[in-house]
Coordinates of C-alpha atoms and ligand atoms in Angstrom, one line a residue:
M1 CA 40.6 -4.8 -24.8
K2 CA 36.9 -5.7 -25.3
I3 CA 33.7 -4.6 -23.7
T4 CA 30.6 -6.8 -23.3
G5 CA 27.0 -6.2 -22.3
D6 CA 23.5 -7.2 -23.2
W7 CA 23.1 -4.0 -25.1
I8 CA 25.9 -4.8 -27.6
T9 CA 24.7 -8.3 -28.5
R10 CA 21.1 -7.4 -28.6
P11 CA 19.7 -7.9 -32.1
E12 CA 18.0 -4.5 -32.2
T13 CA 21.4 -2.7 -31.6
R14 CA 23.2 -5.0 -34.0
A15 CA 20.6 -4.1 -36.6
V16 CA 21.5 -0.5 -36.3
C17 CA 25.3 -1.2 -36.7
D18 CA 24.6 -3.5 -39.6
I19 CA 22.9 -0.9 -41.7
L20 CA 26.0 1.2 -41.5
S21 CA 28.4 -1.7 -42.0
A22 CA 26.4 -3.0 -45.0
G23 CA 26.7 0.4 -46.6
G24 CA 30.5 0.2 -46.2
Y25 CA 30.7 2.6 -43.3
Q26 CA 32.1 2.3 -39.8
A27 CA 29.9 2.0 -36.8
L28 CA 31.6 2.7 -33.5
F29 CA 30.0 2.9 -30.1
V30 CA 31.2 6.0 -28.3
G31 CA 30.8 8.1 -25.1
G32 CA 28.8 7.0 -22.1
C33 CA 28.0 3.5 -23.3
V34 CA 31.7 2.5 -23.8
R35 CA 32.8 4.4 -20.6
N36 CA 30.1 2.7 -18.5
A37 CA 30.7 -0.7 -20.0
L38 CA 34.4 -0.4 -19.1
L39 CA 33.4 0.6 -15.5
G40 CA 30.7 -2.1 -15.2
A41 CA 28.1 0.6 -14.8
A42 CA 24.6 0.7 -16.3
V43 CA 24.3 1.9 -19.9
A44 CA 21.4 4.3 -20.5
D45 CA 21.6 5.5 -24.1
I46 CA 23.6 4.4 -27.0
D47 CA 25.7 6.8 -29.0
I48 CA 27.2 5.6 -32.3
A49 CA 29.9 7.4 -34.4
T50 CA 30.2 6.8 -38.1
D51 CA 32.1 8.1 -41.1
A52 CA 28.8 8.1 -43.1
H53 CA 27.4 11.6 -43.8
P54 CA 24.1 12.2 -41.9
D55 CA 22.1 12.2 -45.1
R56 CA 23.5 8.8 -45.9
V57 CA 22.6 7.6 -42.4
M58 CA 19.0 8.7 -42.9
D59 CA 18.9 7.0 -46.3
L60 CA 20.4 3.7 -45.1
A61 CA 18.0 3.6 -42.1
V62 CA 15.0 4.2 -44.3
R63 CA 16.0 1.4 -46.7
A64 CA 16.5 -1.0 -43.8
G65 CA 12.9 -0.3 -42.6
L66 CA 14.0 1.7 -39.5
K67 CA 12.7 5.1 -38.8
P68 CA 15.4 7.7 -38.5
V69 CA 14.7 11.0 -36.8
P70 CA 16.9 14.0 -37.6
T71 CA 17.2 15.0 -33.9
G72 CA 20.3 17.1 -34.3
I73 CA 20.9 17.0 -38.0
D74 CA 22.8 20.3 -37.9
H75 CA 25.5 18.8 -35.9
G76 CA 25.2 15.5 -37.6
T77 CA 23.0 13.5 -35.3
V78 CA 20.3 11.1 -36.4
T79 CA 18.3 9.0 -33.9
V80 CA 17.2 5.6 -34.8
V81 CA 14.8 3.9 -32.4
S82 CA 15.3 0.1 -32.6
G83 CA 13.8 -2.3 -30.1
G84 CA 12.3 0.7 -28.2
L85 CA 15.8 2.1 -27.6
P86 CA 17.1 5.3 -29.1
H87 CA 20.4 5.0 -30.9
E88 CA 22.0 8.4 -31.6
I89 CA 24.1 8.1 -34.7
T90 CA 26.5 11.1 -35.1
S91 CA 28.7 11.5 -38.1
F92 CA 32.4 11.9 -37.4
R93 CA 33.0 15.6 -37.1
A94 CA 35.7 18.1 -36.5
D95 CA 34.7 21.4 -35.2
I96 CA 36.6 24.0 -37.2
E97 CA 35.4 27.1 -35.5
T98 CA 33.2 27.7 -32.5
F99 CA 31.3 30.6 -31.1
G100 CA 30.0 29.5 -27.8
R101 CA 27.9 26.4 -28.4
H102 CA 27.5 27.0 -32.1
A103 CA 30.2 24.9 -33.7
Q104 CA 30.9 25.3 -37.3
V105 CA 30.8 21.7 -38.3
V106 CA 32.5 19.7 -41.0
F107 CA 31.9 16.0 -41.3
G108 CA 35.0 13.9 -41.8
Q109 CA 36.5 10.5 -42.0
D110 CA 38.9 10.9 -39.1
I111 CA 38.3 9.3 -35.7
V112 CA 41.1 11.2 -34.1
A113 CA 39.5 14.5 -35.1
D114 CA 36.2 13.3 -33.9
A115 CA 37.7 12.3 -30.5
R116 CA 39.4 15.7 -30.1
R117 CA 36.2 17.7 -30.4
R118 CA 34.7 15.8 -27.4
D119 CA 34.9 17.1 -23.8
F120 CA 36.8 14.6 -21.6
T121 CA 39.3 11.9 -22.3
M122 CA 37.0 9.3 -20.6
N123 CA 34.2 10.3 -23.0
A124 CA 36.3 9.9 -26.1
L125 CA 36.4 6.1 -26.0
Y126 CA 35.0 4.0 -28.9
A127 CA 34.2 0.4 -29.4
R128 CA 33.6 -1.6 -32.6
P129 CA 30.4 -3.7 -32.9
D130 CA 32.4 -6.7 -31.7
G131 CA 33.2 -4.9 -28.5
S132 CA 36.9 -4.2 -29.2
V133 CA 37.8 -0.8 -27.7
V134 CA 39.4 2.0 -29.7
D135 CA 41.1 4.7 -27.5
P136 CA 42.6 7.4 -29.7
L137 CA 43.4 9.8 -26.8
G138 CA 44.4 7.7 -23.8
G139 CA 41.0 7.9 -22.1
I140 CA 41.3 4.4 -20.6
A141 CA 44.2 5.4 -18.3
D142 CA 42.2 8.4 -17.1
L143 CA 39.1 6.2 -16.6
R144 CA 41.0 3.7 -14.6
A145 CA 42.4 6.5 -12.4
R146 CA 38.9 8.0 -12.3
R147 CA 40.4 11.3 -13.5
V148 CA 38.0 13.6 -15.3
R149 CA 40.4 15.4 -17.7
F150 CA 39.6 17.8 -20.5
I151 CA 40.9 16.9 -23.9
E152 CA 43.8 19.2 -24.5
D153 CA 43.5 22.8 -23.2
P154 CA 40.7 23.2 -20.7
A155 CA 40.3 27.0 -21.1
R156 CA 40.0 26.6 -24.9
R157 CA 37.6 23.7 -24.6
I158 CA 35.4 25.6 -22.2
R159 CA 35.3 28.7 -24.5
E160 CA 34.0 26.4 -27.2
D161 CA 31.0 25.4 -25.1
Y162 CA 30.5 26.8 -21.5
L163 CA 28.2 23.9 -20.7
R164 CA 31.5 21.9 -20.3
I165 CA 32.0 23.7 -17.0
L166 CA 28.9 22.0 -15.6
R167 CA 29.7 18.7 -17.4
F168 CA 33.1 18.8 -15.6
F169 CA 31.5 18.8 -12.2
R170 CA 28.8 16.3 -13.3
F171 CA 31.3 13.7 -14.6
H172 CA 33.5 14.2 -11.5
A173 CA 30.5 13.5 -9.3
W174 CA 29.7 10.3 -11.2
Y175 CA 33.1 9.0 -12.2
G176 CA 35.8 11.0 -10.4
D177 CA 37.9 9.8 -7.5
P178 CA 36.6 11.8 -4.5
R179 CA 39.9 11.3 -2.7
S180 CA 42.1 12.9 -5.4
G181 CA 39.6 15.7 -5.9
L182 CA 39.2 17.8 -9.1
D183 CA 41.9 18.4 -11.6
P184 CA 43.3 21.7 -10.5
E185 CA 44.0 23.1 -13.9
A186 CA 40.5 22.3 -15.1
L187 CA 39.0 23.7 -12.0
A188 CA 41.0 27.0 -12.5
A189 CA 39.8 27.2 -16.1
C190 CA 36.2 26.7 -15.0
V191 CA 36.5 29.4 -12.4
A192 CA 38.0 31.8 -14.9
A193 CA 35.4 31.2 -17.5
Q194 CA 32.3 31.1 -15.3
D195 CA 30.8 34.3 -16.7
G196 CA 30.1 32.3 -19.9
L197 CA 27.5 30.2 -18.0
A198 CA 25.0 33.1 -18.2
G199 CA 24.8 32.7 -22.0
L200 CA 23.7 29.0 -21.8
S201 CA 20.1 28.0 -22.4
R202 CA 18.2 27.0 -19.3
E203 CA 17.3 23.7 -20.8
R204 CA 20.9 22.7 -21.1
V205 CA 21.8 24.0 -17.7
G206 CA 18.8 22.2 -16.2
A207 CA 19.6 18.9 -17.8
E208 CA 23.2 19.0 -16.6
M209 CA 22.3 20.0 -13.1
R210 CA 19.6 17.3 -12.8
K211 CA 22.2 14.7 -13.9
L212 CA 24.7 16.1 -11.4
L213 CA 22.2 16.0 -8.6
A214 CA 21.2 12.4 -9.4
A215 CA 24.8 11.2 -8.8
P216 CA 25.3 8.7 -6.0
D217 CA 27.3 11.4 -4.1
P218 CA 27.3 14.9 -5.6
A219 CA 28.4 16.6 -2.4
P220 CA 32.1 17.0 -3.2
A221 CA 31.4 18.3 -6.7
L222 CA 28.8 20.7 -5.3
A223 CA 31.2 21.9 -2.6
A224 CA 33.8 22.6 -5.2
M225 CA 31.2 24.5 -7.3
Q226 CA 30.2 26.5 -4.3
G227 CA 33.8 27.3 -3.4
A228 CA 34.4 28.5 -6.9
G229 CA 31.3 30.7 -7.0
I230 CA 29.8 28.6 -9.8
L231 CA 26.9 27.3 -7.8
Q232 CA 25.9 30.9 -7.1
A233 CA 26.1 31.7 -10.8
V234 CA 23.8 28.8 -11.7
L235 CA 21.5 28.9 -8.7
P236 CA 21.7 32.2 -6.8
G237 CA 21.0 31.7 -3.1
A238 CA 21.7 28.0 -3.1
D239 CA 23.8 26.5 -0.3
A240 CA 25.3 23.0 -0.6
R241 CA 26.8 22.7 2.8
A242 CA 24.3 20.2 4.1
M243 CA 24.5 18.0 1.0
A244 CA 27.1 15.6 2.5
P245 CA 24.9 15.0 5.6
L246 CA 21.9 14.4 3.3
V247 CA 23.8 11.9 1.2
H248 CA 24.9 10.2 4.4
L249 CA 21.4 9.9 5.7
E250 CA 20.1 8.7 2.3
S251 CA 22.6 5.9 2.3
E252 CA 21.9 4.9 5.9
T253 CA 18.2 4.7 5.1
D254 CA 18.7 3.0 1.7
T255 CA 17.0 5.9 0.0
A256 CA 17.8 6.2 -3.8
P257 CA 19.4 9.5 -5.0
D258 CA 16.8 12.0 -6.2
A259 CA 17.6 15.3 -7.9
I260 CA 14.5 17.1 -6.6
R261 CA 15.0 16.1 -3.0
R262 CA 18.5 17.4 -3.2
L263 CA 17.4 20.6 -4.9
A264 CA 15.0 21.1 -2.0
L265 CA 18.0 21.0 0.3
L266 CA 20.0 23.5 -1.8
G267 CA 17.4 26.2 -1.8
G268 CA 18.0 29.2 -4.0
E269 CA 15.8 31.6 -6.0
A270 CA 13.7 30.9 -9.0
V271 CA 15.0 27.4 -9.2
A272 CA 12.2 26.1 -11.4
E273 CA 12.7 28.8 -14.0
R274 CA 16.5 28.6 -14.0
L275 CA 16.6 24.8 -14.4
R276 CA 13.4 24.6 -16.6
L277 CA 11.8 22.1 -14.2
S278 CA 8.8 20.3 -15.5
R279 CA 5.4 21.1 -13.9
A280 CA 5.5 17.9 -11.9
E281 CA 9.1 18.5 -10.7
D282 CA 8.3 22.1 -9.8
R283 CA 5.2 21.0 -7.8
R284 CA 7.2 18.5 -5.9
L285 CA 10.0 20.9 -5.1
D286 CA 7.6 23.5 -4.0
M287 CA 5.8 21.0 -1.7
L288 CA 9.1 19.9 -0.2
R289 CA 10.3 23.5 0.4
K290 CA 7.0 24.6 1.9
A291 CA 7.1 21.6 4.2
L292 CA 10.6 22.5 5.3
V293 CA 9.4 25.9 6.4
E294 CA 6.3 24.6 8.1
D295 CA 8.1 22.1 10.4
R296 CA 5.1 19.8 11.0
P297 CA 5.5 16.7 13.2
A298 CA 6.4 13.4 11.5
A299 CA 3.0 11.8 11.9
E300 CA 1.3 14.7 10.2
L301 CA 3.9 14.5 7.4
G302 CA 3.1 10.9 6.9
Y303 CA -0.7 11.6 6.8
R304 CA -0.4 14.6 4.4
H305 CA 2.4 13.5 2.1
G306 CA 2.7 9.7 2.5
I307 CA 5.9 7.7 3.3
G308 CA 7.9 8.7 0.2
D309 CA 7.6 12.5 0.2
G310 CA 7.2 12.6 4.0
G311 CA 10.4 10.6 4.3
D312 CA 12.1 13.1 1.9
I313 CA 11.0 16.0 4.1
L314 CA 12.4 14.3 7.2
L315 CA 15.7 13.5 5.6
V316 CA 16.3 17.0 4.2
R317 CA 15.2 18.6 7.5
A318 CA 17.5 16.3 9.4
A319 CA 20.4 17.2 7.1
L320 CA 19.8 20.9 7.6
V321 CA 19.7 20.7 11.4
G322 CA 22.4 18.1 11.6
E323 CA 20.5 15.6 13.5
A324 CA 19.4 12.2 12.2
P325 CA 15.7 11.2 12.6
T326 CA 15.2 8.7 15.5
P327 CA 13.5 5.3 14.9
E328 CA 10.5 6.8 16.7
T329 CA 10.3 9.5 14.1
W330 CA 10.1 7.0 11.3
Q331 CA 7.5 5.1 13.2
E332 CA 5.4 8.2 13.6
L333 CA 5.7 8.9 9.8
Q334 CA 4.4 5.4 9.2
R335 CA 1.6 5.8 11.7
G336 CA 0.5 9.0 10.0
A337 CA 0.7 7.5 6.5
A338 CA -1.6 4.7 7.6
A339 CA -4.1 6.9 9.4
V340 CA -7.5 7.5 7.7
F341 CA -9.6 10.5 8.5
P342 CA -12.9 9.1 9.8
V343 CA -15.3 11.8 8.8
K344 CA -16.8 11.8 5.3
P345 CA -18.5 14.8 3.6
A346 CA -21.8 12.9 3.7
D347 CA -21.6 13.0 7.5
L348 CA -22.1 16.8 7.4
M349 CA -24.7 17.0 4.6
P350 CA -27.2 18.3 3.9
G351 CA -26.7 20.7 6.8
L352 CA -23.5 22.0 5.1
A353 CA -22.7 22.4 1.5
G354 CA -20.2 24.1 -0.8
P355 CA -17.3 26.2 0.8
A356 CA -18.8 25.9 4.2
L357 CA -18.7 22.1 4.0
G358 CA -15.0 22.2 2.9
A359 CA -14.1 24.6 5.7
R360 CA -15.8 22.4 8.3
L361 CA -14.1 19.3 7.1
R362 CA -10.7 20.9 7.2
A363 CA -11.4 22.2 10.7
L364 CA -12.4 18.7 11.9
E365 CA -9.4 17.2 10.1
A366 CA -7.1 19.7 11.9
R367 CA -8.6 18.7 15.3
W368 CA -8.2 15.0 14.4
I369 CA -4.5 15.5 13.4
A370 CA -3.9 17.5 16.6
S371 CA -5.3 14.6 18.6
G372 CA -2.6 12.4 17.1
F373 CA -5.3 10.7 15.0
M374 CA -7.0 9.5 18.3
L375 CA -10.4 11.1 18.0
G376 CA -13.0 8.9 16.3
R377 CA -15.9 9.9 14.0
E378 CA -18.4 10.2 16.9
D379 CA -15.9 12.4 19.0
L380 CA -15.5 14.7 16.0
L381 CA -19.1 15.1 15.0
Ligands
ATP401 P1 25.3 9.9 -20.2 O1 24.6 9.6 -21.5 O2 25.5 8.8 -19.3 O3 24.8 11.1 -19.6 P2 27.4 10.5 -22.1 O4 28.9 10.6 -21.9 O5 26.9 9.5 -23.1 O6 26.8 10.3 -20.6 P3 26.0 12.5 -23.6 O7 25.6 13.8 -23.1 O8 25.0 11.4 -24.0 O9 27.0 12.0 -22.4 O10 27.0 12.7 -24.8 C1 27.6 11.6 -25.5 C2 29.1 12.0 -25.9 O11 29.1 13.1 -26.7 C3 29.9 12.3 -24.7 O12 30.5 11.2 -24.1 C4 31.0 13.2 -25.3 O13 31.9 12.5 -25.9 C5 30.2 14.0 -26.3 N1 29.6 15.3 -25.8 C6 28.4 15.5 -25.4 N2 28.2 16.7 -25.0 C7 29.3 17.4 -25.2 C8 29.8 18.7 -25.1 N3 29.0 19.7 -24.6 N4 31.1 19.0 -25.5 C9 31.9 18.0 -26.0 N5 31.5 16.7 -26.1 C10 30.3 16.4 -25.8
MG402 MG1 25.0 9.3 -23.7

């Protein structure tokens, strides 16, 4: 079996494989790029496994004139940016002992040992630079069946790294078969081990939750997490019951998945801290959540927030109340987004200045909004 894709044949990626091959080492694509190529899905980042020691990878890259960055040198990862794309090269490893996420690492020559320390069978797929697939653990069968299955004993794998609980739900949301549901043995192991989530760094939890929430349809995975008490453990106060209606409305309106919009629907306490949201993400979430409480008319949402954010507010609100926005509501949103407040600060100066000017402008704006944007400059002044 062979995979193909622009990313494999691209000279910049070939160059990275070539520096390893030229040194007499293996270069094997692994993880998401192989899995997604087999599914015909988009490939985001490129992970490469090699039997070269990380120091040797650094050395070979430098000699080839590429800039290696020791992004995770402790666990054997060197990132080489080539053609603007990061290629994460990780030396074959076998985790000999693990305490939570801190694996005691040995670098090895053995692809089977390397495969066995990964999380799910569908993530333990490899491909040579010519695209031929290497499947040491039977991951292709699980991928074809869209079955997210832990490699070997789920309970043990979760004890090695509790993030795998969240990764289980994330990969199910993206690649699992929603009809056959989650693997019961794996789900039971996740439930039993959920106390371990508390020890994870917020960065890792945040990154995983963002990816889960950006899935085309995260509703079934989130429902399972809520049923298991895991959603509560990650985001106290969150409620995913309206996620399925939101996803339905998104697809009806051709609206792309968006993690922050979906977070706004989930609610919960201290979300920005718990998921280590960026400033911009936090601001947007805060804006959406405030707007949900305020319950302003669609036209005003359009005027204040524009079509994009205004539309997000309408969708989340509709999902929460269980009633789709009408075509008139969408028209109102557009009308508001196009409206331009006719009074300028200069119209009130020099009579007013400073805070008084600001207050007067806001009062006039409120009157204008309340009029449905009908009052003109003369009416207002
Ligand atoms: P994507 O990049 O699309 O999010 P991915 O499968 O490439 O998906 P990464 O997080 O980039 O996921 O990890 C690359 C590979 O490394 C995974 O496919 C898996 O084999 C392994 N891996 C990553 N994180 C873990 C983990 N916490 N436990 C075990 N294996 C892991
Ligand atoms: Mg990846």
